[in-house]
Every structure is written in C-alpha cells, then in structure tokens.
Short mmCIF file of C-alpha atoms in Angstrom, two decimals:
data_model
loop_
_atom_site.label_atom_id
_atom_site.label_comp_id
_atom_site.label_asym_id
_atom_site.label_seq_id
_atom_site.Cartn_x
_atom_site.Cartn_y
_atom_site.Cartn_z
CA UNK A 21 117.57 126.26 156.81
CA UNK A 22 116.07 126.87 160.03
CA UNK A 23 113.13 128.24 159.96
CA UNK A 24 111.96 132.40 160.90
CA UNK A 25 111.58 133.46 164.63
CA UNK A 26 109.98 136.71 163.95
CA UNK A 27 110.92 139.86 163.86
CA UNK A 28 110.46 142.40 166.82
CA UNK A 29 110.82 145.60 165.41
CA UNK A 30 112.18 147.96 168.35
CA UNK A 31 114.25 145.06 170.28
CA UNK A 32 117.60 143.30 168.13
CA UNK A 33 117.09 140.58 171.24
CA UNK A 34 119.94 138.17 172.22
CA UNK A 35 123.08 138.88 169.99
CA UNK A 36 125.73 136.39 169.16
CA UNK A 37 128.58 137.54 170.73
CA UNK A 38 131.11 139.45 167.92
CA UNK A 39 133.63 135.90 167.87
CA UNK A 40 130.98 134.04 166.76
CA UNK A 41 129.69 136.46 164.50
CA UNK A 42 133.20 136.74 163.11
CA UNK A 43 133.75 132.76 162.77
CA UNK A 44 130.50 133.50 160.76
CA UNK A 45 131.51 135.22 158.35
CA UNK A 46 129.50 137.97 158.63
CA UNK A 47 130.56 140.88 160.16
CA UNK A 48 132.47 143.92 157.94
CA UNK A 49 132.45 140.42 155.39
CA UNK A 50 128.86 141.21 154.78
CA UNK A 51 126.78 144.20 153.17
CA UNK A 52 122.86 144.68 153.04
CA UNK A 53 121.29 146.32 149.52
CA UNK A 54 118.03 148.49 150.29
CA UNK A 55 116.44 148.40 146.59
CA UNK A 56 112.95 151.00 147.55
CA UNK A 57 112.53 151.75 143.43
CA UNK A 58 108.39 151.77 143.01
CA UNK A 59 106.56 151.28 140.06
CA UNK A 60 102.89 152.88 140.14
CA UNK A 61 100.45 150.55 137.94
CA UNK A 62 98.16 153.37 138.17
CA UNK A 63 97.58 156.67 138.88
CA UNK A 64 95.24 156.75 142.10
CA UNK A 65 95.56 158.39 145.21
CA UNK A 66 97.72 155.78 146.93
CA UNK A 67 100.71 155.73 144.28
CA UNK A 68 100.31 159.54 144.41
CA UNK A 69 100.83 159.53 147.82
CA UNK A 70 104.43 160.14 149.26
CA UNK A 71 107.29 157.73 148.53
CA UNK A 72 106.08 154.40 149.47
CA UNK A 73 109.10 153.33 151.49
CA UNK A 74 109.20 156.72 153.71
CA UNK A 75 104.77 155.99 154.76
CA UNK A 76 104.68 155.12 158.11
CA UNK A 77 103.56 151.88 159.08
CA UNK A 78 103.17 152.19 163.07
CA UNK A 79 103.87 155.79 163.69
CA UNK A 80 107.59 154.98 161.75
CA UNK A 81 108.85 155.17 157.77
CA UNK A 82 107.95 151.92 156.52
CA UNK A 83 112.15 151.40 155.35
CA UNK A 84 113.35 151.39 158.92
CA UNK A 85 112.35 148.37 159.22
CA UNK A 86 114.10 146.86 157.02
CA UNK A 87 117.18 149.40 158.53
CA UNK A 88 116.87 147.65 162.01
CA UNK A 89 116.19 143.99 160.90
CA UNK A 90 120.24 144.38 158.79
CA UNK A 91 121.26 146.98 161.74
CA UNK A 92 120.36 143.77 164.51
CA UNK A 93 122.36 141.11 162.08
CA UNK A 94 125.28 143.93 162.53
CA UNK A 95 125.82 144.48 159.80
CA UNK A 96 127.01 148.74 159.64
CA UNK A 97 127.21 149.53 155.97
CA UNK A 98 123.60 149.56 154.20
CA UNK A 99 123.13 150.59 150.46
CA UNK A 100 119.66 151.97 149.52
CA UNK A 101 119.23 151.64 145.86
CA UNK A 102 116.60 154.58 145.32
CA UNK A 103 117.02 155.23 141.60
CA UNK A 104 114.57 159.10 140.77
CA UNK A 105 113.66 158.62 144.39
CA UNK A 106 117.75 159.03 145.80
CA UNK A 107 117.43 162.50 146.56
CA UNK A 108 114.13 162.49 149.00
CA UNK A 109 116.08 159.50 150.08
CA UNK A 110 118.49 161.95 151.16
CA UNK A 111 117.35 164.19 152.97
CA UNK A 112 114.96 162.74 155.18
CA UNK A 113 115.96 159.38 155.73
CA UNK A 114 119.56 160.19 157.99
CA UNK A 115 117.05 160.68 161.16
CA UNK A 116 116.01 157.10 160.94
CA UNK A 117 119.59 155.12 160.20
CA UNK A 118 120.46 153.32 163.22
CA UNK A 119 123.29 154.46 164.69
CA UNK A 120 126.75 152.98 164.01
CA UNK A 121 124.94 152.16 160.56
CA UNK A 122 126.13 154.15 157.67
CA UNK A 123 124.11 154.39 154.89
CA UNK A 124 125.14 155.31 151.00
CA UNK A 125 123.03 155.88 148.38
CA UNK A 126 123.21 154.22 144.65
CA UNK A 127 121.73 156.34 141.73
CA UNK A 128 121.44 154.79 138.37
CA UNK A 129 121.05 157.71 135.52
CA UNK A 130 118.86 154.45 133.35
CA UNK A 131 116.47 151.94 135.10
CA UNK A 132 118.69 148.93 135.52
CA UNK A 133 116.55 146.57 137.29
CA UNK A 134 117.07 144.38 140.93
CA UNK A 135 119.93 142.86 140.08
CA UNK A 136 121.21 145.51 138.16
CA UNK A 137 120.60 147.72 141.01
CA UNK A 138 122.73 145.22 143.19
CA UNK A 139 125.61 145.04 141.02
CA UNK A 140 126.43 148.86 141.28
CA UNK A 141 125.74 148.46 144.40
CA UNK A 142 128.24 146.26 144.96
CA UNK A 143 130.91 147.91 143.61
CA UNK A 144 131.12 150.83 145.91
CA UNK A 145 131.27 147.69 148.43
CA UNK A 146 134.38 145.75 150.21
CA UNK A 147 131.49 142.36 151.26
CA UNK A 148 132.15 139.95 149.90
CA UNK A 149 128.70 138.87 150.74
CA UNK A 150 125.62 140.94 150.28
CA UNK A 151 121.76 140.85 151.78
CA UNK A 152 118.86 142.15 150.06
CA UNK A 153 115.55 143.38 151.25
CA UNK A 154 112.91 145.36 149.27
CA UNK A 155 112.15 148.34 151.18
CA UNK A 156 109.02 148.27 150.72
CA UNK A 157 108.39 145.42 152.84
CA UNK A 158 108.63 144.45 156.76
CA UNK A 159 111.49 141.93 156.89
CA UNK A 160 109.69 138.13 159.34
CA UNK A 161 113.07 135.97 159.65
CA UNK A 162 115.66 136.12 161.31
CA UNK A 163 118.69 137.31 159.20
CA UNK A 164 121.42 135.79 161.76
CA UNK A 165 120.18 131.43 161.16
CA UNK A 166 119.86 132.80 157.29
CA UNK A 167 122.90 134.25 156.88
CA UNK A 168 124.52 130.72 159.01
CA UNK A 169 122.87 128.52 157.02
CA UNK A 170 123.98 130.70 153.21
CA UNK A 171 127.67 130.20 154.69
CA UNK A 172 127.21 126.86 155.74
CA UNK A 173 125.69 125.20 152.02
CA UNK A 174 128.45 126.86 149.96
CA UNK A 175 125.15 128.22 147.38
CA UNK A 176 125.83 131.16 145.11
CA UNK A 177 122.86 132.81 145.99
CA UNK A 178 120.17 131.87 149.18
CA UNK A 179 116.31 133.11 148.21
CA UNK A 180 113.45 133.20 150.90
CA UNK A 181 110.49 132.11 150.55
CA UNK A 182 107.21 130.53 152.69
CA UNK A 183 104.79 129.04 152.21
CA UNK A 184 101.35 129.47 151.14
CA UNK A 185 98.68 127.87 149.51
CA UNK A 186 98.64 126.80 145.86
CA UNK A 187 96.41 124.61 142.96
CA UNK A 188 94.80 121.74 143.93
CA UNK A 189 95.55 122.71 147.85
CA UNK A 190 99.11 121.94 147.59
CA UNK A 191 101.24 123.86 149.30
CA UNK A 192 103.84 126.46 147.22
CA UNK A 193 106.86 128.35 148.47
CA UNK A 194 106.32 132.00 147.20
CA UNK A 195 109.60 133.86 147.14
CA UNK A 196 109.71 136.80 150.42
CA UNK A 197 111.51 139.26 148.14
CA UNK A 198 115.37 138.77 150.18
CA UNK A 199 118.37 137.71 148.57
CA UNK A 200 121.99 136.49 150.09
CA UNK A 201 123.84 136.54 146.97
CA UNK A 202 127.92 136.31 147.15
CA UNK A 203 130.01 138.74 145.47
CA UNK A 204 130.70 136.15 143.10
CA UNK A 205 127.62 135.59 141.94
CA UNK A 206 127.43 138.71 140.75
CA UNK A 207 129.62 138.82 138.00
CA UNK A 208 126.72 137.20 135.92
CA UNK A 209 125.18 140.47 135.87
CA UNK A 210 126.22 142.74 132.95
CA UNK A 211 127.62 146.54 133.20
CA UNK A 212 124.79 147.68 130.87
CA UNK A 213 120.96 147.45 130.69
CA UNK A 214 118.00 146.11 132.65
CA UNK A 215 118.72 142.58 134.07
CA UNK A 216 116.20 141.76 136.84
CA UNK A 217 117.03 139.11 140.58
CA UNK A 218 114.39 136.73 138.92
CA UNK A 219 113.79 136.50 135.75
CA UNK A 220 117.40 136.87 134.63
CA UNK A 221 119.80 136.58 137.29
CA UNK A 222 118.97 133.62 139.85
CA UNK A 223 118.40 131.82 135.82
CA UNK A 224 121.71 132.60 133.98
CA UNK A 225 123.20 130.90 138.28
CA UNK A 226 121.39 127.77 137.70
CA UNK A 227 121.96 127.57 134.43
CA UNK A 228 126.05 127.60 134.63
CA UNK A 229 125.67 125.42 137.47
CA UNK A 230 125.97 127.90 140.41
CA UNK A 231 124.39 126.74 143.56
CA UNK A 232 121.50 128.33 143.84
CA UNK A 233 119.31 127.06 147.37
CA UNK A 234 115.81 128.01 149.15
CA UNK A 235 115.54 129.40 152.60
CA UNK A 236 112.03 128.13 154.55
CA UNK A 237 110.50 131.42 156.25
CA UNK A 238 108.16 130.42 159.14
CA UNK A 239 105.86 133.65 157.40
CA UNK A 240 106.09 136.02 154.98
CA UNK A 241 107.12 139.12 155.52
CA UNK A 242 104.33 141.47 155.01
CA UNK A 243 104.83 144.59 152.02
CA UNK A 244 103.23 147.45 150.78
CA UNK A 245 102.10 147.12 147.39
CA UNK A 246 98.82 149.27 147.32
CA UNK A 247 95.96 151.13 149.67
CA UNK A 248 94.47 147.38 150.87
CA UNK A 249 97.91 146.10 151.47
CA UNK A 250 98.97 149.50 153.41
CA UNK A 251 96.16 148.76 155.58
CA UNK A 252 97.58 145.21 156.22
CA UNK A 253 100.50 145.55 156.53
CA UNK A 254 100.81 148.56 159.10
CA UNK A 255 97.37 146.68 161.24
CA UNK A 256 100.21 144.10 161.92
CA UNK A 257 102.22 145.84 163.40
CA UNK A 258 100.16 148.18 165.02
CA UNK A 259 98.51 144.84 166.73
CA UNK A 260 102.35 143.48 166.99
CA UNK A 261 103.51 146.57 168.74
CA UNK A 262 100.48 146.24 171.01
CA UNK A 263 100.68 142.47 171.45
CA UNK A 264 104.66 141.63 172.77
CA UNK A 265 107.67 143.22 174.54
CA UNK A 266 107.89 146.39 175.74
CA UNK A 267 106.32 149.53 174.38
CA UNK A 268 108.37 152.50 171.39
CA UNK A 269 110.54 154.83 173.45
CA UNK A 270 107.57 156.75 175.26
CA UNK A 271 104.84 155.27 174.66
CA UNK A 272 102.99 154.07 177.44
CA UNK A 273 100.62 150.53 177.94
CA UNK A 274 96.73 151.40 177.95
CA UNK A 275 94.85 148.20 177.94
CA UNK A 276 94.61 147.34 174.64
CA UNK A 277 96.60 150.73 172.82
CA UNK A 278 99.50 152.40 172.43
CA UNK A 279 99.27 155.51 173.86
CA UNK A 280 102.38 157.72 173.43
CA UNK A 281 103.01 160.40 176.51
CA UNK A 282 102.65 163.47 175.05
CA UNK A 283 99.55 163.10 173.80
CA UNK A 284 95.54 164.38 175.25
CA UNK A 285 93.19 161.37 175.31
CA UNK A 286 89.86 162.96 175.96
CA UNK A 287 88.34 161.66 179.61
CA UNK A 288 85.36 160.04 178.05
CA UNK A 289 87.57 159.34 175.01
CA UNK A 290 86.74 154.89 173.56
CA UNK A 291 89.62 152.88 172.06
CA UNK A 292 88.49 149.73 171.78
CA UNK A 293 91.30 147.08 170.66
CA UNK A 294 95.00 147.42 169.13
CA UNK A 295 95.10 151.36 168.97
CA UNK A 296 98.74 153.44 168.84
CA UNK A 297 98.54 157.15 168.93
CA UNK A 298 101.29 159.43 168.11
CA UNK A 299 102.95 162.27 170.07
CA UNK A 300 101.88 165.95 169.69
CA UNK A 301 97.83 163.44 168.85
CA UNK A 302 94.50 164.81 170.56
CA UNK A 303 91.50 162.43 171.01
CA UNK A 304 88.19 165.31 171.88
CA UNK A 305 85.28 164.89 174.13
CA UNK A 306 82.57 161.54 172.95
CA UNK A 307 85.12 160.22 170.51
CA UNK A 308 85.93 156.37 169.53
CA UNK A 309 88.49 154.75 168.07
CA UNK A 310 88.26 150.54 167.29
CA UNK A 311 92.03 149.45 166.52
CA UNK A 312 93.67 147.92 164.95
CA UNK A 313 93.98 151.78 163.97
CA UNK A 314 97.25 154.78 163.80
CA UNK A 315 96.52 158.11 164.81
CA UNK A 316 100.25 160.10 163.88
CA UNK A 317 101.17 162.50 165.47
CA UNK A 318 99.86 166.19 165.42
CA UNK A 319 96.79 165.27 164.79
CA UNK A 320 93.10 165.43 165.59
CA UNK A 321 90.29 163.64 166.81
CA UNK A 322 87.33 165.66 166.96
CA UNK A 323 84.41 165.44 168.68
CA UNK A 324 81.71 163.17 169.07
CA UNK A 325 84.74 160.94 165.83
CA UNK A 326 84.31 157.85 164.66
CA UNK A 327 87.37 156.08 163.33
CA UNK A 328 87.49 151.63 162.36
CA UNK A 329 90.31 150.08 161.50
CA UNK A 330 92.04 153.48 159.38
CA UNK A 331 95.74 155.06 159.58
CA UNK A 332 95.53 158.67 160.33
CA UNK A 333 98.80 160.23 159.31
CA UNK A 334 100.70 163.61 161.03
CA UNK A 335 98.41 166.78 161.25
CA UNK A 336 94.80 165.44 160.13
CA UNK A 337 92.45 167.24 161.13
CA UNK A 338 88.99 165.11 161.30
CA UNK A 339 85.97 167.59 162.32
CA UNK A 340 83.41 166.76 163.83
CA UNK A 341 80.91 163.64 164.51
CA UNK A 342 82.79 162.64 161.04
CA UNK A 343 83.23 158.70 159.97
CA UNK A 344 86.34 156.42 158.84
CA UNK A 345 86.23 152.89 158.52
CA UNK A 346 89.13 151.18 155.93
CA UNK A 347 90.29 155.11 154.86
CA UNK A 348 94.24 156.32 154.50
CA UNK A 349 94.27 160.51 155.84
CA UNK A 350 97.56 161.59 154.10
CA UNK A 351 99.51 163.86 155.99
CA UNK A 352 97.55 167.18 156.73
CA UNK A 353 94.21 166.06 155.72
CA UNK A 354 91.41 167.77 156.89
CA UNK A 355 88.09 166.20 157.40
CA UNK A 356 84.73 167.67 157.39
CA UNK A 357 82.53 167.69 160.40
CA UNK A 358 79.86 165.06 160.33
CA UNK A 359 81.52 163.92 156.95
CA UNK A 360 81.39 159.78 156.14
CA UNK A 361 84.44 157.87 154.75
CA UNK A 362 84.72 154.81 154.09
CA UNK A 363 87.80 153.07 152.25
CA UNK A 364 89.35 155.81 151.32
CA UNK A 365 92.10 157.55 150.46
CA UNK A 366 92.22 160.95 151.50
CA UNK A 367 94.64 163.15 151.25
CA UNK A 368 95.47 166.69 151.43
CA UNK A 369 96.46 168.36 148.21
CA UNK A 370 94.66 165.59 145.74
CA UNK A 371 91.67 164.79 148.55
CA UNK A 372 89.14 166.89 146.72
CA UNK A 373 89.82 165.59 142.79
CA UNK A 374 89.94 161.86 144.36
CA UNK A 375 86.71 161.98 145.24
CA UNK A 376 88.05 160.01 147.88
CA UNK A 377 84.91 160.97 150.38
CA UNK A 378 82.47 158.86 148.65
CA UNK A 379 78.45 159.67 148.12
CA UNK A 380 76.38 156.80 147.15
CA UNK A 381 73.40 155.99 149.71
CA UNK A 382 74.93 152.85 150.27
CA UNK A 383 77.39 153.70 152.16
CA UNK A 384 75.98 155.97 153.77
CA UNK A 385 73.15 154.08 154.82
CA UNK A 386 74.44 153.31 158.46
CA UNK A 387 73.56 156.37 161.11
CA UNK A 388 76.33 158.08 163.01
CA UNK A 389 75.12 156.54 166.52
CA UNK A 390 75.03 153.48 165.00
CA UNK A 391 78.04 153.43 164.34
CA UNK A 392 79.11 155.25 167.34
CA UNK A 393 77.31 152.75 169.36
CA UNK A 394 78.94 149.51 166.76
CA UNK A 395 82.73 151.20 168.11
CA UNK A 396 81.39 150.87 171.75
CA UNK A 397 81.02 147.06 171.34
CA UNK A 398 82.70 145.67 168.54
CA UNK A 399 85.02 142.50 170.04
CA UNK A 400 83.50 143.09 173.19
CA UNK A 401 86.59 145.31 173.43
CA UNK A 402 88.07 147.10 176.40
CA UNK A 403 87.68 150.80 176.61
CA UNK A 404 91.14 152.39 177.27
CA UNK A 405 92.61 155.51 178.86
CA UNK A 406 95.74 157.90 177.85
CA UNK A 407 97.69 158.22 181.10
CA UNK A 408 98.41 161.98 179.65
CA UNK A 409 94.71 162.28 179.91
CA UNK A 410 93.29 165.99 182.33
#
C-alpha cells in the first residue's frame, strides 16, 4: 500500500467527499476497536501511575489521539476494550471523545487477549470491517489510504508495519500495532479463552488459506511502554505541534513554544526550544524551561527553577531553585525548593517510598548555577515569552 503521510493530531486536513468514502465501503460499515489493556512487568513508580491510556501527551490523554485518528477517517462507532480499566475510562474518557463519535466499552470478565477482545467487541457491531489500534500508541499512518488498500486487496486481514534496521544491516518490517480485519476473519477466534492477534489469529488465518497482507507505513507509530518511551512520545508530540500546523485551540505560538492564553509567564523567565505551557500554569521569575518540555494546567514553576526535557503534569509545584532533567512529575507532585531530580518518576502519593529524588554525589555533582546557565545557552535557542505575561 501507499506509505503514510503522517498524522496531524489536531486537524483532520482535507477530507474525501462522502460519496467517495461510500464507494470505498468505508462509511458506516467500518468500526474502530481500541485496545487499552496493559500488563505492567514490574512494580515501578511509572507502572503505578494512572492508567497509561489516560496519561497526558502534549496536554491530551494518550488514547485521544487514536480516537481522533479514527474520527478523522469518518469512523463514527468505536468500541474501547478495557477489561479491568473499563469503569475508570467510562468516567473520564467521554469529554475526550470527538463530537459525533459514539464510543462504547467492552469488558471481558476473564482475560481474552487482543483477538478475543476484538471478537467480543464485534458481536455488538453491525460493521463488516474493523480497524484495530492500540490505545497506548499514536497512529502515524493515513487511515483512508490504509482502508482503500485493504478493500482493494480483498484480504481477511491487513497488518500495518514500518521499516526498521534488522540484523546484519538488513531492513525488516516491524508491526505497528494497527490492523484491519474483515468480519469473516473473526470466525477463527474461539468464543472463550485467551487468543492473541499476532501469535494466534494471524497464524490461523494464514494456515487456513485466507489472505493476510502487509501495509507499509512511512514511519513508526510512537507507543508508550515505559517511562523512557513515555518521555520520548511526549517530546515527539510537543516538537510536532510546535513546528507544524495551527496551534491547538487556546494556545499561542511564541518563538519555539506553545503557550496557553491562560498561562502566566514572568517577564524574565526563559523558554528554550519546543516548550508547551498549559492553561493556568505559572512560570515564575528567573525560571528556565528547556524543551522538549510540557507543563500541565495549573502547575507552578517557582523562581529560578530549571526544567529540562521533562513532563510536568497538572497542579505540580516546583519549589524555588529546584532542578528537573528528564523527569516525569505526575499530578499534584510537590518538589521541595533547591531539590535536584534527574531521570526520575515522581508522584504525589508514592514519591517518598520510590526514592524518586536521587541523592548520589554523581547526580548532584553539577552546581545549580552552572545548570541554569546551561539551560539559557542550550542549542542557541531563542527565548520565548508568553503573550499573557504581565
């Protein structure tokens, strides 16, 4: 199939006329299935944070990008397969469902696996084609092109992949966690028990002689698996929003930053590189923010604070002259004044037990003033100011 043109997360861009979409069989016959069940491998601080699909990425819940991707291709009906997370998602997700989209929820009493959850969700739908996407990923493929290729191929299943370096310098195709299935393909899934897409369903379809095709996307779809990948995805999206397209609603572009009109930035605060500051956030005098960085709504960055390449969530408070580099601060986290945190994950209720603020000499070796000056000079960045600054 054709390669990806990439995803504009806030604007659907040019849409095909409804007549064209109906001719391709894509309107009202295609449903979306979002899989959000996650299985942490350890008891890290990151794995004890709120549901991964609801983690903020550039000030939006991670799962909202998959919903917008489906909505922009005129898919109106979506089933969210959440299992034990269903009640939390039902209470918190509705405000992030795009206008005109109908989202329902599928909860299996026992783990069914991705293919099992897909089959169970399909029983409540009249669609004959199902687009399956991981709720912890940001789809980065043009869905209209993907659907057109799937229908043209007559395949039972289309697997989206992207090229990645393999052994010996060779290139290999890596699955992106995005699939298109015909309803008939789901007949291979048993009504009970655990059944996976990659390990079971695709293999069964292939053995039974049904057509399984690959669709080559132009690039990977970023996915959150752990703390480092979360930071990477958040940075990727902040950079993307700052450098392309119109600013999200309520935000104003200022230099290399996106600042919400409701944020307050001190006159002598410095923002270097792609930085996103949310509504109600306050950045106090002498603070330095080095991107890619996001500061959530109602967060307070104290006087003389240095924040570098970090994700600061809602209502966090960073005390005066503190330092964070490559950190995740979850909602309501308080960082004491003159504290230095590096490569840390901190949460209000588990920060103390996690040892999230490192204390080794190696970590604290760089004096604060040197770090602050470094922040001002990094990349030769252009300082940004908020248009809402006093």
